[in-house]
mmCIF file of C-alpha atoms in Angstrom:
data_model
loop_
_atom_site.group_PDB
_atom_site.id
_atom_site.type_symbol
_atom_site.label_atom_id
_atom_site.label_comp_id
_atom_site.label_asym_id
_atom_site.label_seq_id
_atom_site.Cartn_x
_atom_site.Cartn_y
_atom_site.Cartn_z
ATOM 1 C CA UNK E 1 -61.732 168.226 111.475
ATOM 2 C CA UNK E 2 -62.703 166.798 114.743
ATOM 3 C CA UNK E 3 -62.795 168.415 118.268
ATOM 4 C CA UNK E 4 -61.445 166.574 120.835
ATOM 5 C CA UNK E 5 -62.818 168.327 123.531
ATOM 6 C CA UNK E 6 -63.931 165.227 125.099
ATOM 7 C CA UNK E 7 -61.437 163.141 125.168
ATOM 8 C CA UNK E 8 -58.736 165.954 126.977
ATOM 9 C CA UNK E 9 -61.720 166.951 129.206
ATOM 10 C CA UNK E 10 -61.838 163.290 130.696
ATOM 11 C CA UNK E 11 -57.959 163.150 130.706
ATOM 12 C CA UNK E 12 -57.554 165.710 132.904
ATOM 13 C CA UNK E 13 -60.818 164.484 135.472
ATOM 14 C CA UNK E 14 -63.228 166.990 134.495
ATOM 15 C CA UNK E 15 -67.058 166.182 134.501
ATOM 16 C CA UNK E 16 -68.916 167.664 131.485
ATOM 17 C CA UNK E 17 -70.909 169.424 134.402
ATOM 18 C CA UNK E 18 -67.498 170.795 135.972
ATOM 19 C CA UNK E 19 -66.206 172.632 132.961
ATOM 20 C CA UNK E 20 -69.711 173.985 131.999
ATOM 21 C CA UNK E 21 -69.713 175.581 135.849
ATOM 22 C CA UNK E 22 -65.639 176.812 135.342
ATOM 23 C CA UNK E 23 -67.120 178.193 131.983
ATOM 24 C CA UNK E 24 -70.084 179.605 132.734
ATOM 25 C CA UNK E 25 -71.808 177.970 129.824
ATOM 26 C CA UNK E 26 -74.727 175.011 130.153
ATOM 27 C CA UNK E 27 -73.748 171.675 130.176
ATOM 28 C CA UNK E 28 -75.646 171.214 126.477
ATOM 29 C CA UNK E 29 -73.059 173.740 125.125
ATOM 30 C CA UNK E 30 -70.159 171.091 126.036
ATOM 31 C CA UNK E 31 -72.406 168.052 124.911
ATOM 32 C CA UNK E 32 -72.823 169.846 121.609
ATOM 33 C CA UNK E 33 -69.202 170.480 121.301
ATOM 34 C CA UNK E 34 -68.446 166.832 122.257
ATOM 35 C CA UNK E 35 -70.967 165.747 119.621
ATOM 36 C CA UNK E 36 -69.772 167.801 117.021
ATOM 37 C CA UNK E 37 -73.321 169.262 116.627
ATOM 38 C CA UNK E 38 -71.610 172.939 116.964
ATOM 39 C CA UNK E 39 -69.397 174.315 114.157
ATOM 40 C CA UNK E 40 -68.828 177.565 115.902
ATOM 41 C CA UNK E 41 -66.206 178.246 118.537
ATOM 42 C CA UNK E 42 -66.594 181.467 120.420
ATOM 43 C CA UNK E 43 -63.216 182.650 120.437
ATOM 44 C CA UNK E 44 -63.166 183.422 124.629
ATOM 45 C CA UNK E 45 -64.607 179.742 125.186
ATOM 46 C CA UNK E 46 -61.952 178.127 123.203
ATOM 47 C CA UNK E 47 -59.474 180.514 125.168
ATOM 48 C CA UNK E 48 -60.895 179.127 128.601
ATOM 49 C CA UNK E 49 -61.123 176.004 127.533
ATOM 50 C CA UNK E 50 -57.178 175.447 126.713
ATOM 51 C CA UNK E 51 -56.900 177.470 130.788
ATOM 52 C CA UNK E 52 -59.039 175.151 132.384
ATOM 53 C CA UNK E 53 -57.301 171.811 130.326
ATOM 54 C CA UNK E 54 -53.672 172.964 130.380
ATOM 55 C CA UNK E 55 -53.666 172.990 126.232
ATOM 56 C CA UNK E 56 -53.221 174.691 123.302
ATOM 57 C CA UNK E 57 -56.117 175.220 120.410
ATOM 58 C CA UNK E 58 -54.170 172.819 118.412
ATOM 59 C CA UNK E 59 -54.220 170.085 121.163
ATOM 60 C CA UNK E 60 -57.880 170.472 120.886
ATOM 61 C CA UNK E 61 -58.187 170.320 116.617
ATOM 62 C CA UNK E 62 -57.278 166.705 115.035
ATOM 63 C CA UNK E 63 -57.309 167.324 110.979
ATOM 64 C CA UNK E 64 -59.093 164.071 109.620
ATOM 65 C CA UNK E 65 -59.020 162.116 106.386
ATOM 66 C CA UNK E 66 -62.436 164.199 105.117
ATOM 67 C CA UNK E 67 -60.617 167.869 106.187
ATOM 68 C CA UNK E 68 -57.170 166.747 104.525
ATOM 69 C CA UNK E 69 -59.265 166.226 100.890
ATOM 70 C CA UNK E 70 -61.018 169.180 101.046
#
């Protein structure tokens, strides 16, 4: 499964440093998510998230070749 947090963020002009501020979270939380180096989603980020980029959780989820055979 991939998170395409990056990819929407920059679509809709925010700065990694932007959305960290509008989510009160450090700017390493959003690299890490961008990265894929976190595998947990706090529910109430995930929820601001999809606020702040006008989406849905499943705009943000893409289901990849590895997730599909698992």
């Amino acid at each position: 499964m991939k998170f395409k947090l990056r990819e929407i963020r920059e679509a809709r002009g925010y700065t990694r440093q932007k959305l960290a501020e509008e989510c009160k979270v450090s700017i390493s939380t959003i690299q890490d998510y961008e990265n894929d180096t976190r595998k947990q989603f706090a529910r109430e980020l995930l929820i601001r998230f999809c606020e702040l980029l006008d989406c849905t959780p499943n705009d943000l989820f893409e289901i990849t070749d590895n997730a599909k055979a698992a």
